[in-house]
Coordinates of C-alpha atoms and ligand atoms in Angstrom, one line a residue:
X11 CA 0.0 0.0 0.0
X12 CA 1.5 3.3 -0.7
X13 CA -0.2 6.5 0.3
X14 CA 0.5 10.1 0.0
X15 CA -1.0 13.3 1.1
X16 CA -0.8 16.5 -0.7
X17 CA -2.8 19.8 -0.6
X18 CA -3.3 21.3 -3.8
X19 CA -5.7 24.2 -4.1
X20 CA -9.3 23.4 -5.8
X21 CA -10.4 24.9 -8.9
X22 CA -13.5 26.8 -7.1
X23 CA -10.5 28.4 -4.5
X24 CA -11.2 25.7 -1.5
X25 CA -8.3 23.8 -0.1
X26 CA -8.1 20.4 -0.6
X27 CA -6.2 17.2 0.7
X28 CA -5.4 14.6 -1.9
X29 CA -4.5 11.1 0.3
X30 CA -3.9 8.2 -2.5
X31 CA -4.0 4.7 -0.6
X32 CA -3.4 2.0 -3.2
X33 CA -3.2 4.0 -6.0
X34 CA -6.8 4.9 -5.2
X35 CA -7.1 8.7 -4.8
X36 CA -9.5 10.3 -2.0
X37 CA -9.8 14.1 -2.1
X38 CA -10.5 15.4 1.5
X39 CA -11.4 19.2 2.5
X40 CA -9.0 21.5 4.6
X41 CA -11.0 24.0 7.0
X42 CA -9.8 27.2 7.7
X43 CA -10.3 28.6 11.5
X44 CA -10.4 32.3 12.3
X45 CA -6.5 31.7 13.0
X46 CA -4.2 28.8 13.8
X47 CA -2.9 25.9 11.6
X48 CA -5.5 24.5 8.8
X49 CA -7.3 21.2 9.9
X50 CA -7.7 18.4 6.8
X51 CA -11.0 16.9 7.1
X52 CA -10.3 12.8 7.6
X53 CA -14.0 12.0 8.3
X54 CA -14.4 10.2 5.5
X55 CA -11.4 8.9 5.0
X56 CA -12.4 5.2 6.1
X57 CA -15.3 5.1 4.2
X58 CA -13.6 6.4 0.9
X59 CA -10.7 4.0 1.4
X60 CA -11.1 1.3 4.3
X61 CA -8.4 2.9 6.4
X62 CA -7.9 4.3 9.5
X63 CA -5.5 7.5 10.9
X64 CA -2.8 6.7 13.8
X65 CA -2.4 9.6 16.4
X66 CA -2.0 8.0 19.8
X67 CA -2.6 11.6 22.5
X68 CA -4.3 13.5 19.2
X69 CA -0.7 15.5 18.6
X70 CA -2.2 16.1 15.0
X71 CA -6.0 15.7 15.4
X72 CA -8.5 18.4 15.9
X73 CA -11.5 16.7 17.9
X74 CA -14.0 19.7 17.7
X75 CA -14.1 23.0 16.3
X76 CA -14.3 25.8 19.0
X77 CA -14.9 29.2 19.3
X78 CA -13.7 29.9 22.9
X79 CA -9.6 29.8 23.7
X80 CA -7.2 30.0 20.9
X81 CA -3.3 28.7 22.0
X82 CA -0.3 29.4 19.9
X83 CA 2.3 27.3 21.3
X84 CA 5.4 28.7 18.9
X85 CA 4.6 32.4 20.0
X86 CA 3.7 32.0 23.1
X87 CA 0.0 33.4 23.2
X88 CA -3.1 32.6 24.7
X89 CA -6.7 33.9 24.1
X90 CA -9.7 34.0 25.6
X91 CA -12.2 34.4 22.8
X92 CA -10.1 36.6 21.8
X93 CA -8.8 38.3 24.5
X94 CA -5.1 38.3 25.6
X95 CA -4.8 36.4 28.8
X96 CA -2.1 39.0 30.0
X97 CA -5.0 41.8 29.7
X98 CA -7.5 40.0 31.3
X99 CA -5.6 38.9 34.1
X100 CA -4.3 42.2 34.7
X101 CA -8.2 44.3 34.1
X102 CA -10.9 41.6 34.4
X103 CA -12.1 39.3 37.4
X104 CA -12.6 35.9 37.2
X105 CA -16.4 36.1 37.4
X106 CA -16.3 38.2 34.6
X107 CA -14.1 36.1 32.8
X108 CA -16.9 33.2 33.6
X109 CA -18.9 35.0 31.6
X110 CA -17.0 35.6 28.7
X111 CA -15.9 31.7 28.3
X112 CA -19.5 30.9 28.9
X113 CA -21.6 33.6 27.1
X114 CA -19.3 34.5 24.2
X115 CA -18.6 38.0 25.4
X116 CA -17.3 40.6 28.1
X117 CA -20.9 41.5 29.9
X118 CA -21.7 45.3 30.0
X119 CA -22.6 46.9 33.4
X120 CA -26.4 45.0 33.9
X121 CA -25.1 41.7 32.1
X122 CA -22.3 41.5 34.6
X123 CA -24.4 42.5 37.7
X124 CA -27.1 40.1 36.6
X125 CA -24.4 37.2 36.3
X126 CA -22.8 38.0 39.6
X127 CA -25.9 37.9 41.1
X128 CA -27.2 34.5 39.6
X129 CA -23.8 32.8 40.5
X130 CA -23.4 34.6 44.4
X131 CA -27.2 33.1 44.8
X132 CA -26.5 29.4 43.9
X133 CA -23.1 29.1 46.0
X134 CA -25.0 27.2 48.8
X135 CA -25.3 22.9 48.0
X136 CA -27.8 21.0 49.0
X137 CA -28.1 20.4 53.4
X138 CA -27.6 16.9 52.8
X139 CA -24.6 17.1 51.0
X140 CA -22.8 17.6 54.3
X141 CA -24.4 14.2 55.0
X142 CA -22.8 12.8 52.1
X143 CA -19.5 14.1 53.1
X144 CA -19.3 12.5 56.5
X145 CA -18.9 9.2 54.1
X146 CA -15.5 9.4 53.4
X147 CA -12.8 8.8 55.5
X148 CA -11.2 11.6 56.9
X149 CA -7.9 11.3 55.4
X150 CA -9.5 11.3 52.5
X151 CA -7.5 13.3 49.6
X152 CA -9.7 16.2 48.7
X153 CA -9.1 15.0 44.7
X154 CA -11.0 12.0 45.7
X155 CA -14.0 13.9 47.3
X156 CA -14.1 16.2 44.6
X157 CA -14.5 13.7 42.1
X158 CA -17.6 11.8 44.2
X159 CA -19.0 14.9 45.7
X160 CA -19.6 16.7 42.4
X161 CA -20.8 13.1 40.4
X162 CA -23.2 13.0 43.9
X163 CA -24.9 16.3 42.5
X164 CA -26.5 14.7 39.3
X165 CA -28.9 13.1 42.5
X166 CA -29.7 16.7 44.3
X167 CA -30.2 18.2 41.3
X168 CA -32.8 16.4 38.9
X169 CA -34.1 20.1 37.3
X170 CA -31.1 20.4 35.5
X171 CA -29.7 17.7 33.9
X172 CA -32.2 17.1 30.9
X173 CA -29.3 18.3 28.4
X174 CA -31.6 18.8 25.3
X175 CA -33.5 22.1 27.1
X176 CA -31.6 25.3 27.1
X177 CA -32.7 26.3 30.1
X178 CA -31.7 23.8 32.3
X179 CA -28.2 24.0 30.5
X180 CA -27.5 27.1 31.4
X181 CA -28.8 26.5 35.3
X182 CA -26.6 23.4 35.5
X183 CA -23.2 26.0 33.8
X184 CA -24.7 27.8 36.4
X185 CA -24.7 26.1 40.1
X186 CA -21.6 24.1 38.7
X187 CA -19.4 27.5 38.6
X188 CA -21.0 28.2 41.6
X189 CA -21.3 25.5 43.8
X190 CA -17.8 24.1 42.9
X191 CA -15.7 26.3 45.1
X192 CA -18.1 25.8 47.9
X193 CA -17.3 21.8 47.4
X194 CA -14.0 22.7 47.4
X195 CA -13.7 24.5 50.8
X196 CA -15.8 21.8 52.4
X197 CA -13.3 18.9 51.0
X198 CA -10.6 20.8 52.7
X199 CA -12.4 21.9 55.6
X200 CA -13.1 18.3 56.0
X201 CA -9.7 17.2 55.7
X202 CA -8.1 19.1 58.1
X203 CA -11.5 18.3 60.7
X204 CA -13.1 21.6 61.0
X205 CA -16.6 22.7 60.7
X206 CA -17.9 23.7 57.3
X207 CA -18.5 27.3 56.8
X208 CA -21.2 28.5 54.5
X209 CA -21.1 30.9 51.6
X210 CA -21.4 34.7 52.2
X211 CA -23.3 36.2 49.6
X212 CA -21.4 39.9 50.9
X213 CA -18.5 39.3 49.3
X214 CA -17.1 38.0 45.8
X215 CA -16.3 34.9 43.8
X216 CA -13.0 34.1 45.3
X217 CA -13.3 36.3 48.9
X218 CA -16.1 34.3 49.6
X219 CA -13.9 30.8 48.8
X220 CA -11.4 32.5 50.7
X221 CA -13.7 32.4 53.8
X222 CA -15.1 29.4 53.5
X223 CA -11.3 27.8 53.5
X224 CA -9.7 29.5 56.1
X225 CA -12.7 31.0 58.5
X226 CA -13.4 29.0 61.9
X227 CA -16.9 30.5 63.4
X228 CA -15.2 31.0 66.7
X229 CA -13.7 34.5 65.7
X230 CA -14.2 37.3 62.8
X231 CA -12.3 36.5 59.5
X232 CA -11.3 39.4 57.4
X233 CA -10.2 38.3 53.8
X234 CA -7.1 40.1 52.7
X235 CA -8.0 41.9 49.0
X236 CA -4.4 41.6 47.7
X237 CA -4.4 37.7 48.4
X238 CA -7.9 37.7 47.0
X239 CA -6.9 39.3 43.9
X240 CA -3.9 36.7 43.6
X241 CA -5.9 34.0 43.6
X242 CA -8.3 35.5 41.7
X243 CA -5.8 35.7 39.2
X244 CA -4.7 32.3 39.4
X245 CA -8.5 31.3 39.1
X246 CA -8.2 33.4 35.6
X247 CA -5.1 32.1 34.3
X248 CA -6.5 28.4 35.0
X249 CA -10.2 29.0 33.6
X250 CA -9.6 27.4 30.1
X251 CA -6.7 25.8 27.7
X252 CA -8.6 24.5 25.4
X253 CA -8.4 20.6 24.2
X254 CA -6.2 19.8 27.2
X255 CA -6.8 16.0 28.4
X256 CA -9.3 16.8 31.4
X257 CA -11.6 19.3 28.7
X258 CA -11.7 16.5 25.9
X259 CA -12.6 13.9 28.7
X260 CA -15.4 16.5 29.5
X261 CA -16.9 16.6 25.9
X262 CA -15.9 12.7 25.6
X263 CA -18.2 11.8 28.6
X264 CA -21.1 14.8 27.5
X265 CA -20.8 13.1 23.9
X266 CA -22.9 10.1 25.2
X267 CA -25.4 12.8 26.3
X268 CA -24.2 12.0 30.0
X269 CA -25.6 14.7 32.5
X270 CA -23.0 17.8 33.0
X271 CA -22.6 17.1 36.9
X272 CA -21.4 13.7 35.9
X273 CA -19.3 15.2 33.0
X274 CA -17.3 17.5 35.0
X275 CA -16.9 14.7 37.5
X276 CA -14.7 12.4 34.5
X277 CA -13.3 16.0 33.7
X278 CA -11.9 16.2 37.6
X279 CA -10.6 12.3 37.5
X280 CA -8.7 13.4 34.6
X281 CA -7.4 16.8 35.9
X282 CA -5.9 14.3 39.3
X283 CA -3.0 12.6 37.3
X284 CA 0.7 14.1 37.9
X285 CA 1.0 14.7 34.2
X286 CA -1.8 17.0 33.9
X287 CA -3.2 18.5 37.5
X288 CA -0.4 17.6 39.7
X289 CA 2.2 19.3 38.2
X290 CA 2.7 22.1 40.0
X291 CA 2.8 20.0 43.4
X292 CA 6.0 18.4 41.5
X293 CA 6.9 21.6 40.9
X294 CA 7.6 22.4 44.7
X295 CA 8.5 19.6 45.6
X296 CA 11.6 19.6 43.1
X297 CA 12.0 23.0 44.5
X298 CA 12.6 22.0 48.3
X299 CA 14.9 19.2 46.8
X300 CA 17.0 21.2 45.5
X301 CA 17.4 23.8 48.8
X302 CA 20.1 25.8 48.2
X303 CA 21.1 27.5 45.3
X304 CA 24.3 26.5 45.1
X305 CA 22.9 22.6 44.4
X306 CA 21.3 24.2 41.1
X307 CA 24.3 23.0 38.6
X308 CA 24.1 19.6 39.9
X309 CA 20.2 19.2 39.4
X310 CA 20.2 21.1 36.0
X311 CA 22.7 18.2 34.8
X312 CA 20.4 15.5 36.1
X313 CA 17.7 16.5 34.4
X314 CA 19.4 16.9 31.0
X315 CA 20.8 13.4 31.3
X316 CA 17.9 11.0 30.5
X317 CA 18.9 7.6 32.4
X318 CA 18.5 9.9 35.6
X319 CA 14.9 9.7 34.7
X320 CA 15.0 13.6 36.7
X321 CA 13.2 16.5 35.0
X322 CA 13.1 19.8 35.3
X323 CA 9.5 19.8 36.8
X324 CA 7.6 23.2 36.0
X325 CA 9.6 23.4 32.1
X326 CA 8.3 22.5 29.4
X327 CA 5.0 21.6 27.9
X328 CA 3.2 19.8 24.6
X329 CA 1.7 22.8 23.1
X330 CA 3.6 25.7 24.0
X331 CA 7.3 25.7 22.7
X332 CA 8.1 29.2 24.2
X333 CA 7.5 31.2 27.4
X334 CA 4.0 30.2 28.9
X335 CA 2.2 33.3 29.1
X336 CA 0.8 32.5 32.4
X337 CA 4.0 31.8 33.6
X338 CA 5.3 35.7 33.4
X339 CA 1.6 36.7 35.2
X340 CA 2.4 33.7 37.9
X341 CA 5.9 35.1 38.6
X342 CA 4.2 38.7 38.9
X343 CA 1.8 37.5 41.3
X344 CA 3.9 35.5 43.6
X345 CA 6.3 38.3 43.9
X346 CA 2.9 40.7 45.0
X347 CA 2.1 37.5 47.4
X348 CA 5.3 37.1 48.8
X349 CA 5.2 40.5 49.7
X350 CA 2.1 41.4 51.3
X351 CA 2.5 38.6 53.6
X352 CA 6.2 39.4 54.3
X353 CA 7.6 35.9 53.1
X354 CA 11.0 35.9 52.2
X355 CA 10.4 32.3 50.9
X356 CA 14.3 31.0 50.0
X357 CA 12.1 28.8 47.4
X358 CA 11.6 31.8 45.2
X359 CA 14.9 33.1 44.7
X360 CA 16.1 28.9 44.0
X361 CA 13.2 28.9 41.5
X362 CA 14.0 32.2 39.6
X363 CA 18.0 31.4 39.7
X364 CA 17.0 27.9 38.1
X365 CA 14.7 29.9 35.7
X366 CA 17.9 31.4 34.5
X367 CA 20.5 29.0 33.9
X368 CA 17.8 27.1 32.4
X369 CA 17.2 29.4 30.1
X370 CA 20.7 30.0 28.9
X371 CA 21.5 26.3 28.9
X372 CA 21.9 24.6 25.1
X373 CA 19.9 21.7 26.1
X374 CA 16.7 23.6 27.1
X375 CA 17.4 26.4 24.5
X376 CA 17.3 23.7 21.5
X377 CA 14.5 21.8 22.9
X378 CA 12.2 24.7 23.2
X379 CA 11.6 24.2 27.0
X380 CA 10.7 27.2 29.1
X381 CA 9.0 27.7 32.4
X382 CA 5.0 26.3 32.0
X383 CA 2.5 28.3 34.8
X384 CA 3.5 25.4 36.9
X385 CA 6.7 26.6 37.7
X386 CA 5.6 29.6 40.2
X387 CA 1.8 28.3 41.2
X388 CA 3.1 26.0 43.9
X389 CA 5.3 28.8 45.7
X390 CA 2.2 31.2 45.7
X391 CA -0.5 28.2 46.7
X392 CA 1.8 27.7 49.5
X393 CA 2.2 31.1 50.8
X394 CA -1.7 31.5 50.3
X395 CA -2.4 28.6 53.1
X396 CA -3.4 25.7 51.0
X397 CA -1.7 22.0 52.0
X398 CA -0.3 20.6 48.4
X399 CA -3.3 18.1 48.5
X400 CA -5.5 21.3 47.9
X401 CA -3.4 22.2 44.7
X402 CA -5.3 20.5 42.0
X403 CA -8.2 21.3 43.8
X404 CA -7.7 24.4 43.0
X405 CA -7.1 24.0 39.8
X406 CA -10.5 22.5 39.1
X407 CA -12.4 25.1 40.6
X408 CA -10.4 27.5 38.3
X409 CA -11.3 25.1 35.5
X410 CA -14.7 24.1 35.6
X411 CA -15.8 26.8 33.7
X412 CA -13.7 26.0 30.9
X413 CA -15.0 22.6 30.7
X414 CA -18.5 23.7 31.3
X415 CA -18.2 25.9 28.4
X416 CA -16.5 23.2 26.7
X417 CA -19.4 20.8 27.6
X418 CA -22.2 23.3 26.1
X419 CA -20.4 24.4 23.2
X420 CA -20.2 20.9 22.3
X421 CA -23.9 20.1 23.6
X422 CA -25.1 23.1 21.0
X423 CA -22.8 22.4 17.8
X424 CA -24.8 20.8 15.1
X425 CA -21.7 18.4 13.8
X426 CA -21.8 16.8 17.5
X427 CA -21.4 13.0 17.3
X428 CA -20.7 10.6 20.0
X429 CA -16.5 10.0 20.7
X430 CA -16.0 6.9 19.3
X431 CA -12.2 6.3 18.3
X432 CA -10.6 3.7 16.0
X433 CA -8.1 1.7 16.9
X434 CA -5.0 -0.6 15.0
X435 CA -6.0 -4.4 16.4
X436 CA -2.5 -5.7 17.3
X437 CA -3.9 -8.8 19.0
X438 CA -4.3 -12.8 18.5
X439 CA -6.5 -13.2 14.7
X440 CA -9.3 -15.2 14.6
X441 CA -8.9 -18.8 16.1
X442 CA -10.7 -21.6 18.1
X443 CA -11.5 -22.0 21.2
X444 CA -9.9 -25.6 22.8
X445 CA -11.0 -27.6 25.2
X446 CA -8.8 -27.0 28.7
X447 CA -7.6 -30.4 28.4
X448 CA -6.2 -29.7 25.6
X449 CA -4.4 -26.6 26.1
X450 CA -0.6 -27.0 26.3
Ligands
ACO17 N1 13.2 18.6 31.7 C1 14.2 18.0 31.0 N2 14.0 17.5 29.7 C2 12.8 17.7 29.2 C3 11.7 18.3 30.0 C4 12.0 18.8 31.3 N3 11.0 19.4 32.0 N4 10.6 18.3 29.2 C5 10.9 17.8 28.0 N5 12.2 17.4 28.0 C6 12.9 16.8 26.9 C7 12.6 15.3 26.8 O1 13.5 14.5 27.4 C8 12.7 15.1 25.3 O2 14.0 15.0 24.9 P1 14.4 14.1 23.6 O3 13.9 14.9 22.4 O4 15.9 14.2 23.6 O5 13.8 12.8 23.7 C9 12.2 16.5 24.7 O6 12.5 17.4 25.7 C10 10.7 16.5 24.4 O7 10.0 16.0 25.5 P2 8.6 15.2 25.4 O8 8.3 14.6 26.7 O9 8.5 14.4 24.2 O10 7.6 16.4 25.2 P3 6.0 16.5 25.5 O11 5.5 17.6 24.7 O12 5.4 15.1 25.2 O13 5.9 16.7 27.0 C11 5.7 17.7 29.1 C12 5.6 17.9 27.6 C13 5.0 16.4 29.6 C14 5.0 18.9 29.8 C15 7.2 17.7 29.5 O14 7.9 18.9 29.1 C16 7.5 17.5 31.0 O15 7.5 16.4 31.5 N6 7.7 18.6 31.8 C17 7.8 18.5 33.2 C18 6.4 18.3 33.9 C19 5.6 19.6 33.9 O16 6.0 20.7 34.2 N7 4.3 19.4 33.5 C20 3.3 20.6 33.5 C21 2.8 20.8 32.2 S1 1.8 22.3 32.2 C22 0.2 21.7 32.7 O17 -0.1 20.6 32.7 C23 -0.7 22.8 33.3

């Protein structure tokens, strides 16, 4: 079998694909997006020709088409429909920026109000859920609440998970942006055997999960604004990236029309492993390894040399092949952190002296391996309060409206089909099944 794949231009101006598979030619069309790469359409190509693509982690396949974060890994950029992630984490709030990934656009003054108001009012979860909590054991790991406790609201909340109405669509994108951080605080409240404390409608999206984190009802709690804000940030840079693995097991599971609460419950399980969640925690914890600066050399050379099987945790990522632009806001913010609570965390100045030689090393230079938002999240997290088992927690409360958005978008585009991927059978062919006793 021979087959090649060329692009020539049609006569009527559309792009084309030619793919010729045993001298059998199969013309294919190549959509254009608003900006990014061109995608060649390959849904026919089985049916046209009677084979299959290969792309084991989709490193070449486009799964959807979207219209609400755009990456460019080679330049380093990152927008939320359309927006520059520097300027909105520097102007906007992340309530604000809930609306934009969810509605399409930056509200104006009544839109905004209207949406703050709708979110602030479904913060509280349903009285039994505390019931439901008092299941798990109390060393459970927060990731493992999350994942149960958020599944568990499919069963409190039967008036919004009939996907096909609108309505109930936008109440689920709804209570799940709002109830998440209040699931949050009460997994680590849990875990560290203090009383839940409930949301306060008086103050905003991430104050309010502030307080419900770190307020005991024995004495006042005032939230600081400046850590607010930081995490606020954080809450921003984390909201969306689009087809990243726990977002496409969001749409996988919403493809089978599965209910959103239970779709943003495979998107958490997902978000848990090291590779994709967990990173930052590494992160740190390479960090404190390391101690002092002067042991910087010797790691840097460990994690160039591959039988060490050491990398440099926090560098480095699948898309982007040039500063993470949440890194630079992450540095920013755990500088503004460090400072308004007085830290002089040693950690810091090991992370941005490794930052450095790092990037003025020829091994990281010609691999295209600079700091991912990883890299400075941990530091800040830490300083904030939060144990590293609350990290990815985080991290999914920052993320659920992405993959809620995700999940609609998907819900509501007319060329939605369940996931159903192919595979290349490398197992036993066809043969008969023997007696036992005549088994070798
Ligand atoms: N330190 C040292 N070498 C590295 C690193 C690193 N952090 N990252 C990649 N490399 C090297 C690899 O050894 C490989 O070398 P080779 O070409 O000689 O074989 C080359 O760079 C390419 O690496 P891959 O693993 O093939 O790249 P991939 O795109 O699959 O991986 C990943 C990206 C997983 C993020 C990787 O860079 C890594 O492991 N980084 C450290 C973990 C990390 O920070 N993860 C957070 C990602 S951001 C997020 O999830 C929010």
């Amino acid at each position: 079998m021979n087959a090649i794949v060329k692009a020539p231009g049609q006569q009527d101006g559309s792009k084309a694909a030619t793919l010729i598979v045993d001298n059998k030619q199969i013309t294919m069309p190549v959509r254009s997006g608003t900006i990014g790469p061109d995608v060649v359409d390959i849904g026919k190509v089985y049916a046209n020709s009677g084979v299959f693509t290969y792309d084991p982690g989709f490193t070449s396949t486009a799964n959807c088409s979207s219209k609400i974060t755009y990456i460019d890994g080679d330049e380093g950029v990152l927008l939320y429909r359309g927006y520059p992630i520097e300027q909105l984490a520097e102007k906007s709030s992340h309530i604000e920026v809930c609306h934009l990934l969810l509605n399409g656009e930056l509200p104006n003054q009544k839109q905004f109000d209207e949406f703050r108001s709708v979110i602030t009012r479904h913060t509280m979860v349903h009285e039994q859920m505390t019931r439901f909590f008092s299941g798990f054991r109390r060393d459970a790991h927060p990731m493992a609440i999350m994942c149960g406790s958020v599944g568990a609201l499919s069963a409190f909340y039967h008036d919004s998970t009939d996907i096909h109405d609108p309505v109930q669509r936008m109440i689920a994108s709804h209570r799940m942006i709002a109830k998440m951080p209040t699931l949050a605080a009460m997994a680590f409240k849990y875990s560290i055997g203090q009383p839940f404390i409930y949301p306060s409608n008086a103050l905003d999206y991430t104050s309010n999960f502030l307080q419900m984190c770190f307020a005991v009802p024995c004495e006042p709690y005032n939230v600081d604004p400046v850590l607010s804000r930081a995490l606020d940030r954080i809450f921003i840079l984390h909201a969306d990236h689009e087809q990243n693995a726990s977002t496409s097991t969001v749409r996988l599971a919403g493809s089978s029309g599965a209910n959103p609460f239970a779709c943003i419950a495979a998107g958490i399980a997902c978000l848990w492993g090291p590779a994709h969640g967990g990173a930052n925690e590494a992160a740190l914890k390479m960090l404190m390894e390391i101690g002092d600066k002067k042991n910087i050399p010797a790691f840097v050379a460990r994690a160039k040399d591959k039988n060490s099987g050491q990398r440099l945790m926090g560098f480095g990522h699948r898309v982007y092949k040039n500063y993470d632009p949440r890194a630079k806001v992450m540095q920013q913010t755990c500088r503004e952190v460090l400072a308004k609570l007085g830290v002089n965390d040693p950690l810091l100045e090991t992370a941005m002296e490794l930052e450095q030689i790092a990037l003025h090393d020829d091994y990281f230079i010609e691999k295209k391996l600079y700091p991912n938002v990883d890299f400075y999240s941990g530091i800040v997290l830490r300083a904030l309060g939060f144990p590293t088992s609350m990290f990815t927690v985080l991290f999914a409360v920052a993320r659920t409206v992405g993959w809620i958005a995700q999940w609609k978008e998907m819900i509501e585009d007319p060329e939605q089909k369940i996931g159903r991927p192919r595979q290349l059978y490398v197992g036993a062919p066809k043969r008969d099944y023997t007696d036992v006793a005549k088994r070798a």
